[in-house]
XYZ file of C-alpha atoms in Angstrom:
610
model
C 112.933 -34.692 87.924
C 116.511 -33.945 89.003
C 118.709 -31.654 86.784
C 119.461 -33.984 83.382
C 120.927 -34.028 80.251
C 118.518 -36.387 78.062
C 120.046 -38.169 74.760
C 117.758 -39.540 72.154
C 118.490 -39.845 68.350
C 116.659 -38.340 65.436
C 114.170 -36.122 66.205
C 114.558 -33.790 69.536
C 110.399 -32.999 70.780
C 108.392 -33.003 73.715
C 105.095 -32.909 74.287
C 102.985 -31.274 77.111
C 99.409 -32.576 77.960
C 96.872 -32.072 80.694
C 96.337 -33.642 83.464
C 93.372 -35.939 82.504
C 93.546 -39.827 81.804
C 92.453 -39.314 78.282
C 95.398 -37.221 77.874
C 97.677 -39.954 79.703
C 96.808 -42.299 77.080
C 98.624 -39.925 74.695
C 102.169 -40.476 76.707
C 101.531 -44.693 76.178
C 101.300 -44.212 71.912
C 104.653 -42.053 72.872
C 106.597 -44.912 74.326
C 105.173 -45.071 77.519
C 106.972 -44.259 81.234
C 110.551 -44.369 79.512
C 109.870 -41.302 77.749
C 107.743 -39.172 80.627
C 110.152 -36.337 81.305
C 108.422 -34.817 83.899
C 104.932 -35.056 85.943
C 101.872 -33.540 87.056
C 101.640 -33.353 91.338
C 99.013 -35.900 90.127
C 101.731 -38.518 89.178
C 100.402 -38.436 85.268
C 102.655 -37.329 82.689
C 102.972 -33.811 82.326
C 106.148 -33.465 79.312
C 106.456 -36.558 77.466
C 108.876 -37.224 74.141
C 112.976 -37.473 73.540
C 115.545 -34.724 73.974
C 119.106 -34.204 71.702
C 120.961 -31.550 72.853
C 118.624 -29.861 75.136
C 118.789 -30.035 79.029
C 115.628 -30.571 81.384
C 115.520 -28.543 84.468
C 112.815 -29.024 87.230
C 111.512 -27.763 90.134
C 108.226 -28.655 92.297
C 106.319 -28.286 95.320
C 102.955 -29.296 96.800
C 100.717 -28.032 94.225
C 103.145 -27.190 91.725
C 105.765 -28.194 89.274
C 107.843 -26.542 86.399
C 110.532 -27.600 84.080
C 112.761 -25.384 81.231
C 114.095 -27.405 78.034
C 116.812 -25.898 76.191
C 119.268 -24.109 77.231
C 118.859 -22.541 80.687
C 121.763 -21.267 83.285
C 118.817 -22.140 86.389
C 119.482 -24.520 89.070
C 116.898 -27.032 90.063
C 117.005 -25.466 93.671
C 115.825 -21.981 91.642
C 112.967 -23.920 89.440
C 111.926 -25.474 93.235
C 111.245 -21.816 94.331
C 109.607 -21.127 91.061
C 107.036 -23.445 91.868
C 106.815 -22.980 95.651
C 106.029 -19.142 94.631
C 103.242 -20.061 91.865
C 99.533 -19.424 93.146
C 98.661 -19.672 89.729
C 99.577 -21.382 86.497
C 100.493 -17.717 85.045
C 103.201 -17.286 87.799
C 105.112 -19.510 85.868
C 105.938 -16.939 82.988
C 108.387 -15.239 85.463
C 110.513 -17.967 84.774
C 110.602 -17.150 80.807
C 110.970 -13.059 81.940
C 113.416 -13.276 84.280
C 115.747 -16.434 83.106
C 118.790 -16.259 80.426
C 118.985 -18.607 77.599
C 116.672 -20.003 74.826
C 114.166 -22.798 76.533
C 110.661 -23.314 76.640
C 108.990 -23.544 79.695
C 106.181 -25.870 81.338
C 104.238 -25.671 84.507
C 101.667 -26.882 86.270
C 99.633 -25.584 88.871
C 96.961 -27.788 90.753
C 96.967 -29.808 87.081
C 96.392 -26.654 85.048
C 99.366 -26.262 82.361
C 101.131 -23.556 81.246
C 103.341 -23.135 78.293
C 105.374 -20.791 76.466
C 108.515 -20.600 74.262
C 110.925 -17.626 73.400
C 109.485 -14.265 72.815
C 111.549 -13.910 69.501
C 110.947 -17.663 68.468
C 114.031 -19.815 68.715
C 112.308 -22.215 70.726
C 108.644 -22.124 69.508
C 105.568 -24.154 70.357
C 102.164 -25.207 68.422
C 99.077 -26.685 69.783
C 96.243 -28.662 68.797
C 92.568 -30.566 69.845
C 93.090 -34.273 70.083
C 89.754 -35.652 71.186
C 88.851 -33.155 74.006
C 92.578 -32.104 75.006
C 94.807 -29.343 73.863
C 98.277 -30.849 73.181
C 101.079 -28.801 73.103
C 104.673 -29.406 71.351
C 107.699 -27.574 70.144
C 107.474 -29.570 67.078
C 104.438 -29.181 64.229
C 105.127 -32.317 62.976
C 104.735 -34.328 65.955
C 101.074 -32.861 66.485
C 100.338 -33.504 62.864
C 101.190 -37.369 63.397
C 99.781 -37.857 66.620
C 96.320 -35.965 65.645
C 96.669 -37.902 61.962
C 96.040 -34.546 60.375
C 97.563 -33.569 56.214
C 99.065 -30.965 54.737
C 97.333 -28.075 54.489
C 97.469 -26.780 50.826
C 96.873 -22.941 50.855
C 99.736 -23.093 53.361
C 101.705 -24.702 51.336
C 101.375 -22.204 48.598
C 101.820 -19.416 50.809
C 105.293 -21.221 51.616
C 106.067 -20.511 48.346
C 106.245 -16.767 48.244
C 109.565 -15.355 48.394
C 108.910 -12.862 51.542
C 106.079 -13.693 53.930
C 104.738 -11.200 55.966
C 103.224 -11.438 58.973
C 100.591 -13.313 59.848
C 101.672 -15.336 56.750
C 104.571 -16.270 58.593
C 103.066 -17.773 61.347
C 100.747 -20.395 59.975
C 101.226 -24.140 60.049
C 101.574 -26.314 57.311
C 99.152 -28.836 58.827
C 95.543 -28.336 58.941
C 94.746 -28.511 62.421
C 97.542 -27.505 64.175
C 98.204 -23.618 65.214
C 101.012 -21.891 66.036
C 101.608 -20.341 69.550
C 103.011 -16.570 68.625
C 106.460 -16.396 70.849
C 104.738 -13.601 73.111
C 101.724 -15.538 73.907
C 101.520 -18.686 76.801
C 98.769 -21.633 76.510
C 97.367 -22.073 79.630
C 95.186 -25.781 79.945
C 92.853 -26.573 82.434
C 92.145 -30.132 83.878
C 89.387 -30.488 81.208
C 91.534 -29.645 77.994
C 90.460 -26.658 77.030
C 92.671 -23.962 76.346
C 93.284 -19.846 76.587
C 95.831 -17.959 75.349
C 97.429 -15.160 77.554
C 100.784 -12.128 76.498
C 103.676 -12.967 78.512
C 105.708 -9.941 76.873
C 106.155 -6.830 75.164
C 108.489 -5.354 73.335
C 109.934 -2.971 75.353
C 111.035 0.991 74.915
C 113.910 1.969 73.090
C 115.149 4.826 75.398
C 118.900 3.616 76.308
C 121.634 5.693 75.151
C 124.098 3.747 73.663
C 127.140 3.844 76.361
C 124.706 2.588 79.048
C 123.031 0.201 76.430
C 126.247 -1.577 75.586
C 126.973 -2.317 78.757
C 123.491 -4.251 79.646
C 123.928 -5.172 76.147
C 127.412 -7.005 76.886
C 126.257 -8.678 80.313
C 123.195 -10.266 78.432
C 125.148 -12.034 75.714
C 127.636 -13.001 78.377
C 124.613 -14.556 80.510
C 123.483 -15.875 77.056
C 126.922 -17.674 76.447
C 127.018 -18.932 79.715
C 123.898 -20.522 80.203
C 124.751 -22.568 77.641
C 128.686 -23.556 78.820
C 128.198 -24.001 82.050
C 129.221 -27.411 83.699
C 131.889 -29.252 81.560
C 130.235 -29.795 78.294
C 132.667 -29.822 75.335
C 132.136 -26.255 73.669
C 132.821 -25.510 70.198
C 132.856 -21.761 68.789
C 132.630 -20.523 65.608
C 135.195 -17.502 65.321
C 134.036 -15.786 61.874
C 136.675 -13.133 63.342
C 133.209 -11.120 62.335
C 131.377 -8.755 64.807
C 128.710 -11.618 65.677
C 130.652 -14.969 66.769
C 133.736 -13.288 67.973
C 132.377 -11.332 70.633
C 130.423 -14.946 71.390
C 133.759 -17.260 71.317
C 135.797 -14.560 73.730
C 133.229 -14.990 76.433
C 132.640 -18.551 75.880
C 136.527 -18.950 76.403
C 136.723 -16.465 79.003
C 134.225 -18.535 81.115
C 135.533 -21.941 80.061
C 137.454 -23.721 82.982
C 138.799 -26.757 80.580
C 138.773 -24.301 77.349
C 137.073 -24.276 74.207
C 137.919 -25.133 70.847
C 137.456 -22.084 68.183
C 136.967 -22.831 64.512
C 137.374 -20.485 61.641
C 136.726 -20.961 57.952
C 137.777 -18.876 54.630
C 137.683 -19.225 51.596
C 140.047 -18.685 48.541
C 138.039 -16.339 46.400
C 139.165 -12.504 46.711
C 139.213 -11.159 50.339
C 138.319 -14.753 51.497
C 141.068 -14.851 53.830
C 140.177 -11.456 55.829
C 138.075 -13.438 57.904
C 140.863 -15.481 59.289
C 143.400 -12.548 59.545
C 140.683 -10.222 61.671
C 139.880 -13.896 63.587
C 143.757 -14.145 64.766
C 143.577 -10.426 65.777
C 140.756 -11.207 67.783
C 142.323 -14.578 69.214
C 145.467 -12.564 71.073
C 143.013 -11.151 73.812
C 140.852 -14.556 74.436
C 141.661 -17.226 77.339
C 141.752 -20.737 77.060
C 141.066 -21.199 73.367
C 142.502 -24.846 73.412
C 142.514 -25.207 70.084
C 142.145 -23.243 66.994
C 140.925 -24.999 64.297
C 141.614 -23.296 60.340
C 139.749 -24.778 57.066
C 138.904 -23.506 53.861
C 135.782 -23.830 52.151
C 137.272 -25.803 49.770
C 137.379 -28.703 52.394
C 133.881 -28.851 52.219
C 130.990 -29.554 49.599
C 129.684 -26.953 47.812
C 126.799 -24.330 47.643
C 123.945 -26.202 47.213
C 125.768 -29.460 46.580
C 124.732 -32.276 48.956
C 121.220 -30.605 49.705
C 119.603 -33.893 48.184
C 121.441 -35.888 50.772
C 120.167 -33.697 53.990
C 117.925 -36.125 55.563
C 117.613 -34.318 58.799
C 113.310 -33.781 59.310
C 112.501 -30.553 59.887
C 108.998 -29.078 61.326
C 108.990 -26.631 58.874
C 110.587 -25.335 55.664
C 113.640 -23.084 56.299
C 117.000 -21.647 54.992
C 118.567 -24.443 57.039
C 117.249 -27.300 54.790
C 120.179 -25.166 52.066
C 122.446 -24.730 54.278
C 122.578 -28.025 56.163
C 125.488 -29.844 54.334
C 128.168 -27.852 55.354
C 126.284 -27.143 58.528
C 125.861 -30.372 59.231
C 129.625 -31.404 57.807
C 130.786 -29.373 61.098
C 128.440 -31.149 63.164
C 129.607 -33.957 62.304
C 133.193 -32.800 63.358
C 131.939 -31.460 66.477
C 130.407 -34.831 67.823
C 133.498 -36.715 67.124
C 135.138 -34.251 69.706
C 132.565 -35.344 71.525
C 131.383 -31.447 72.065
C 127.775 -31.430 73.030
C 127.671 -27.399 72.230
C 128.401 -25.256 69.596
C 128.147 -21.782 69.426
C 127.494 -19.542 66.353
C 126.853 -15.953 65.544
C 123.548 -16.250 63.642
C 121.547 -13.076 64.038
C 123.880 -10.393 64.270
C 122.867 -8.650 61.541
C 119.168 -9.003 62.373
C 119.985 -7.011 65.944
C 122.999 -5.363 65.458
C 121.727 -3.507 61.629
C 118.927 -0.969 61.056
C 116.516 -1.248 58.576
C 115.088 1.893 56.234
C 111.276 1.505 58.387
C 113.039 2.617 61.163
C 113.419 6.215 59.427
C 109.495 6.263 58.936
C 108.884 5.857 62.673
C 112.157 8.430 63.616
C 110.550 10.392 61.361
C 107.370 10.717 63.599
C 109.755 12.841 66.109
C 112.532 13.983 64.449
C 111.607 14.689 60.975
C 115.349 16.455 59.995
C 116.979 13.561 61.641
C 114.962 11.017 59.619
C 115.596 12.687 56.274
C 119.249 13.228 56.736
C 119.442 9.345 57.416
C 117.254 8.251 54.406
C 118.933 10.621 51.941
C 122.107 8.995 52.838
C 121.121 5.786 51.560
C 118.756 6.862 49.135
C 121.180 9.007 47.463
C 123.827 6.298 46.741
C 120.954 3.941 44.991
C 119.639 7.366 42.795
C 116.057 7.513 45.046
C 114.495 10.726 44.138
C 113.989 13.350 46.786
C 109.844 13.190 46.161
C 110.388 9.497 46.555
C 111.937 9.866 49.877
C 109.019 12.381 51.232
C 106.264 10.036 50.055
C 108.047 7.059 51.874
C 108.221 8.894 55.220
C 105.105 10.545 54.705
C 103.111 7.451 54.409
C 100.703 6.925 57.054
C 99.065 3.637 55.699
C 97.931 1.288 58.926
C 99.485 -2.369 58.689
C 96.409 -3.670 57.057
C 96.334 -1.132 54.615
C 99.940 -1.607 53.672
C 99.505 -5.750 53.461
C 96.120 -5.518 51.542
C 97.808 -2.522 48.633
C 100.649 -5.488 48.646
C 98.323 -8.610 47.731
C 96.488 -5.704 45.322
C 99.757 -4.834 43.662
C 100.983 -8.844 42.744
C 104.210 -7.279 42.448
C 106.030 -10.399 40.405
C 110.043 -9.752 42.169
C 111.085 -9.599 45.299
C 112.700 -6.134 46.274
C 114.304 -4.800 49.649
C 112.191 -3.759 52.245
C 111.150 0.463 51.438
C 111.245 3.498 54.522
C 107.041 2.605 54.770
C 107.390 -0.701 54.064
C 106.680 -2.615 57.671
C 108.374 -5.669 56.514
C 109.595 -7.480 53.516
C 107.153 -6.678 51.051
C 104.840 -9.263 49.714
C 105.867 -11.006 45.608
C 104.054 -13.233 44.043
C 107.160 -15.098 41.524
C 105.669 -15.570 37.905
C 106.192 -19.452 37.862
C 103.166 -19.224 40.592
C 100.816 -21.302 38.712
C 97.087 -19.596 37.767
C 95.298 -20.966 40.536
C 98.075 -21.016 43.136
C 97.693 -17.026 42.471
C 94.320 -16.988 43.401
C 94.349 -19.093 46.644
C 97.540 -16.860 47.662
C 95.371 -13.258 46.950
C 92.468 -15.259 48.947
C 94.096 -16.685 51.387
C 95.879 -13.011 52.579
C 92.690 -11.205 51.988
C 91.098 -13.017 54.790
C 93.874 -12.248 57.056
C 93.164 -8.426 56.830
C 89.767 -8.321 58.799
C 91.008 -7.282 62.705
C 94.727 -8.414 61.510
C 96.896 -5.758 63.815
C 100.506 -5.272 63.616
C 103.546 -6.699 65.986
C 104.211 -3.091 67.495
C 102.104 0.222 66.754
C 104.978 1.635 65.120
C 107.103 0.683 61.266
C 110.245 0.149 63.756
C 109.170 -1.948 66.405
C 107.095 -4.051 64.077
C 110.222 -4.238 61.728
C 112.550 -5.156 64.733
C 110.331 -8.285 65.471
C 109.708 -9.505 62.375
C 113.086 -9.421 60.981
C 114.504 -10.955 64.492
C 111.703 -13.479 64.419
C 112.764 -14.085 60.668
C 116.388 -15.083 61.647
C 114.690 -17.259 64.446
C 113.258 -19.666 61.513
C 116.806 -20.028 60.261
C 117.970 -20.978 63.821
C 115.546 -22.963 65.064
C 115.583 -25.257 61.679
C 119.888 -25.122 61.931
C 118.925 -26.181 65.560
C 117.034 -29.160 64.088
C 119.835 -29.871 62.155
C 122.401 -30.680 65.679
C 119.441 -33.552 67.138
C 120.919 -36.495 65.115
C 124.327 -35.345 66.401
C 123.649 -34.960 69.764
C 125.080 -31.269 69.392
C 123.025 -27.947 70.863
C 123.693 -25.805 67.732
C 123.020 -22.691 69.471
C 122.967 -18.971 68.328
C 122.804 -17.129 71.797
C 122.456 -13.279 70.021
C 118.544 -13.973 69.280
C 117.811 -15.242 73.025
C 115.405 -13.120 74.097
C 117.424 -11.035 77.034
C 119.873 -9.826 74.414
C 117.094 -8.708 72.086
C 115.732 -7.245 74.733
C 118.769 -5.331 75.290
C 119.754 -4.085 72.183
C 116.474 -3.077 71.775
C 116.098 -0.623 74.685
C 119.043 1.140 72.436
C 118.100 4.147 70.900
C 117.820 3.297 66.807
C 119.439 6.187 66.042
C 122.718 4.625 68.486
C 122.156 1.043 67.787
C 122.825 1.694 64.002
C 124.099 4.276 62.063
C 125.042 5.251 58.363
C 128.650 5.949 59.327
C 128.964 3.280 61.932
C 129.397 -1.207 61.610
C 127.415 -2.435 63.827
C 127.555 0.441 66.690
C 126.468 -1.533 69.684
C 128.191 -4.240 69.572
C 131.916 -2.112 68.758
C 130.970 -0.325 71.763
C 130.193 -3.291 74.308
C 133.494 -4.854 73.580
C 135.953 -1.762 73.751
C 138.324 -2.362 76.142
C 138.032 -5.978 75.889
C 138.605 -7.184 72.156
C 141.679 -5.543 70.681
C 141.431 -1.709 69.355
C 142.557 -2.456 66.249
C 139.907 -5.557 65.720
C 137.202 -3.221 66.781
C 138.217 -1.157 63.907
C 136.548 -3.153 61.497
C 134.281 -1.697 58.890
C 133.042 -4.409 56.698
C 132.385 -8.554 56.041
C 133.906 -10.615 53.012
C 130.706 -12.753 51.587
C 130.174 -15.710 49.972
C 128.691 -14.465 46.601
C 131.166 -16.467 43.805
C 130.939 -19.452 45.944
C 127.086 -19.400 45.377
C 127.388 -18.656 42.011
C 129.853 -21.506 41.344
C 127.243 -23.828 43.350
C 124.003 -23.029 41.523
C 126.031 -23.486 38.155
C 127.107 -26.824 39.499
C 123.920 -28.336 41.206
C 121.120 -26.648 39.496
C 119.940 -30.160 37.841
C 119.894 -31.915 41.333
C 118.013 -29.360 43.170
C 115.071 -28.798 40.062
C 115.011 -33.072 40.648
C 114.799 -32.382 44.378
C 111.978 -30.337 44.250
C 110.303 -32.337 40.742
C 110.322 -35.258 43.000
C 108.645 -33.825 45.690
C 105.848 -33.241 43.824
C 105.745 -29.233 43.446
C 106.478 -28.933 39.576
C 103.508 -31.304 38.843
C 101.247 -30.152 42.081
C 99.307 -27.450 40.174
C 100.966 -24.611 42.439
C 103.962 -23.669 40.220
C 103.965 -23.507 36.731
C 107.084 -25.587 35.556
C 108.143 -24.127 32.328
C 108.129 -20.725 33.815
C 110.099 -21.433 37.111
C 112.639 -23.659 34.991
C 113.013 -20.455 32.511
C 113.454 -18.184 35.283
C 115.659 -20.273 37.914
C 118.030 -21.015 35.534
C 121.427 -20.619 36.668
C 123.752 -16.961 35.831
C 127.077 -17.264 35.265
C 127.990 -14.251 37.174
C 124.931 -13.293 39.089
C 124.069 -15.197 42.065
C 120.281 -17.580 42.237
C 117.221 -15.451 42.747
C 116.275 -15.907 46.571
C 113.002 -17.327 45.078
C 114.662 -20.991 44.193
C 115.676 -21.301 48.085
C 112.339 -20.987 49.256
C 110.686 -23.633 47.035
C 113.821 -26.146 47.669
C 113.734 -25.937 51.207
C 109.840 -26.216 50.746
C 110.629 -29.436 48.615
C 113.499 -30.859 50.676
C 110.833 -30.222 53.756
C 108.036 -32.391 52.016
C 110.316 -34.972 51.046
C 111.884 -35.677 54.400
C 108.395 -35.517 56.056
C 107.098 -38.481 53.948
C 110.194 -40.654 54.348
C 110.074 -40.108 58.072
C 109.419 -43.007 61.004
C 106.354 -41.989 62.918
C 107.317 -41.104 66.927
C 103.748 -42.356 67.996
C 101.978 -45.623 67.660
């Protein structure tokens, strides 16, 4: 199939299936030959569904044939020599090492498929058995309707928990369909059964930080303009923060008809920084056509409007929260008819340290590691024997998930110098028996359960930049109705890659915002914008939202059925969710509205198979 845009409304999915005729029946309860995107050598579909906002590239020759969807700078003369050099379906995962972007990608070799997605998640795929085939998709849901399989419930409850550490993370919310982890690849064969094989690793952090910024800076610059080349309508968010301004310059600096840069602020305290760091910024960039300024107050609320966001999701994120205003821009963008826009989601993910980084530093350069964990420790009053026993702690990853279920700690707190990941909570409003099937559920995840990366760090890195990839992914959900690629090109998986070959003790410091980046656009953003030390949040606004649309959101999730479900017990989560005057909404109420918001929108949905 020749290089293509493809436009459908709703939801954006495709679906990969063998090359068998019980599998070709699958692509007829699809929609039939209008919606094959692609084919096996053998003429039967090979990628079947409807595409907003994503491009299809393919490439083929005589026994092979491989596509990308998403966003992918390759030419259809480059996927043609991808295939002509396969001599085996696994050749095809040069394509998702060697390519820029965030795509998924789909081969087929003599009618056995391959499959992967994004190392670090943004584009994702899940699998599962209908009749004798594997059936692969980037979207759960999808699977779920076509096998006819339910909820599963002790996922659902896991859903619930405030931080969910990996595996927990992972698993699907239907029974019956599985997740493909973003460093694995499906591989098919003729007769449906599947294998799973590691496409990548994580790789070493031995870069010093001058040569580190520079691969650093041509990655997100390939990143950008995979995405902007051609003459698509581009619109960038310019925060005038460290994230999406470094994003808009080279989106406008590689824009032949120019771009159109938006920036928001707000009128609380500090609210207009953002805008006066975003001008600074704005003197050095090329054809910025248009510079669009709003406040906040042009738009709904914190949390108002969440009722309304009818967008259906695969899974329960952050996004489902965030959508209105999200999806108020959206709707701004398509009536510019833009078909990209361009955010800085995941900075702080990358660009930030966390304290398990210390605990692995600490492995080969004890002093080091203490000087850096004192100076945060010592600001929040952490005791010097606290700080030994953290970096002393040699507990494996199962040990430290299993002491977590043991603990039942009731609050969420930040992530400790052991702790591999946000550490696990179980929220008192967790009904009786919803505690149990949690503490079961995890427990049988410990036997052989091994961590992302040997070490605190690495595991940490991958987690956290995984974690952000939920949030993107859903907010990418949010752009199919539009028609708009809402794209966040700092999590693709080349610019990971690169700022993870930094040195930690380079990529972030204690003295230092956000190191790498500062250093990978000196001498190309303004001296004086690189100068800047800090971010303005949102914190009243959210405050001011919660007060306002507490009522809606408890009705949100009451009518979704939680509250009365037997997972949550109602009088304590309405005691302890009530809204603060001055102190923002636990982090506990998003997870259980998005969670709501998710089950809601998945009922009300029209099926995409017959």
């Amino acid at each position: 199939m020749q290089n293509a845009v493809v436009n459908g409304n709703g939801r954006s999915y495709v679906v990969a299936l063998p090359d068998n005729d019980a599998a070709a029946s699958i692509a007829d309860r699809l929609g039939g030959p209008e919606r094959v995107l692609a084919s096996h050598v053998s003429g039967r579909p090979l990628l079947v569904g409807t595409l907003s906002g994503n491009r299809l590239i393919s490439g083929s020759a005589d026994e092979a044939c491989v596509s990308v969807v998403g966003q992918c700078a390759v030419t259809q003369e480059e996927m043609n020599r991808y295939a002509a050099r396969a001599s085996a379906p696994t050749d095809f995962s040069r394509v998702q090492l060697q390519c820029s972007g965030s795509f998924l990608t789909f081969g087929s070799y003599q009618g056995n498929v391959y499959a992967s997605g994004q190392a670090l998640e943004t584009r994702r795929l899940w699998w599962c058995s209908i009749g004798e085939n594997t059936v692969i998709s980037d979207r759960a849901d999808v699977l779920a309707e076509l096998a006819d399989l339910a909820f599963d419930e002790t996922a659902i409850a896991l859903r619930l928990l405030p931080a969910q550490p990996h595996p927990i993370d992972q698993i699907g919310l239907w029974s019956g369909v599985q997740p493909l982890p973003g460093d694995q690849a499906l591989l098919v064969g003729q007769d449906g059964e599947a294998r799973r094989i590691t496409w990548w690793n994580m790789p070493s952090e031995d870069v010093d930080l001058q040569n580190g910024a520079v691969a650093f800076r041509d990655a997100l610059e390939k990143a950008v303009t995979s995405r902007t080349a051609g003459n698509a309508e581009v619109v960038c968010d310019l925060s005038g923060g460290l994230d999406s301004t470094p994003i808009c310059y080279f989106a406008a600096a590689n824009s032949g008809s120019g771009i159109v840069a938006r920036t928001l602020f707000h009128p609380d305290p500090g609210g207009r920084e953002d805008l006066a760091w975003a001008k600074k910024a704005l003197t050095v960039m090329p054809n910025v056509r248009e510079h669009l300024v709003k406040s906040t107050d042009e738009f709904v609320d914190f949390y108002e409007g969440v009722d309304e966001v009818n967008v259906v999701l695969d899974e329960p994120t952050q996004a489902i929260t965030a959508g209105p205003r999200i999806m108020a821009l959206l709707s701004e963008d398509a009536q510019k008819n833009a078909a990209i826009h361009l955010n800085g989601l995941g900075g702080d993910h990358i660009l930030r340290g966390v304290a398990g980084w210390e605990h692995t530093l600490a492995r080969s350069h004890p002093l080091l590691a203490w000087r850096r964990s004192r100076s945060e420790h010592i600001p929040a009053g952490t005791s010097v024997m606290s700080t030994l026993r953290q970096l002393s702690d040699r507990r494996s990853y199962r040990a430290w998930l299993a002491d977590g279920i043991a603990k039942k700690a009731k609050s969420l707190r930040p992530p400790g110098v052991n702790d591999w990941s946000s550490p696990l909570a179980l929220p008192e409003w967790l009904s009786a028996d919803a505690r149990e099937t949690v503490v079961k559920a995890v427990r049988s995840l410990l036997s052989g359960l091994d961590p992302l990366h040997p070490t605190v760090a690495g595991h940490s890195d991958i987690y956290f930049a995984r974690d952000a990839a939920k949030l993107v992914r859903g907010t990418g959900q949010l752009g199919n109705p539009f028609g708009v690629a809402y794209e966040a090109p700092l999590l693709d998986d080349r610019v990971v890659e690169a700022a993870f070959r930094v040195r930690r003790t380079e990529r972030d410091t204690p003295l230092e915002w956000k190191p790498l980046m500062k250093s990978a656009m000196r001498g190309i953003l303004p001296k004086e914008y690189l100068m800047r030390t800090s971010k303005v949040g949102g914190g009243a606004q959210s405050v001011r939202g919660y007060l306002r649309h507490h009522d809606v959101l408890v009705g949100l999730v009451e009518e979704s059925g939680l509250l009365d479900g037997g997972l949550i017990d109602r009088t304590a989560f309405l005691n302890s969710t009530r809204p603060d005057r001055w102190e923002p909404p636990s982090p506990e109420i998003h997870n259980v509205v998005n969670l709501g918001k998710f089950i809601l929108n998945q009922r009300r949905t029209a099926p995409v198979a017959a």
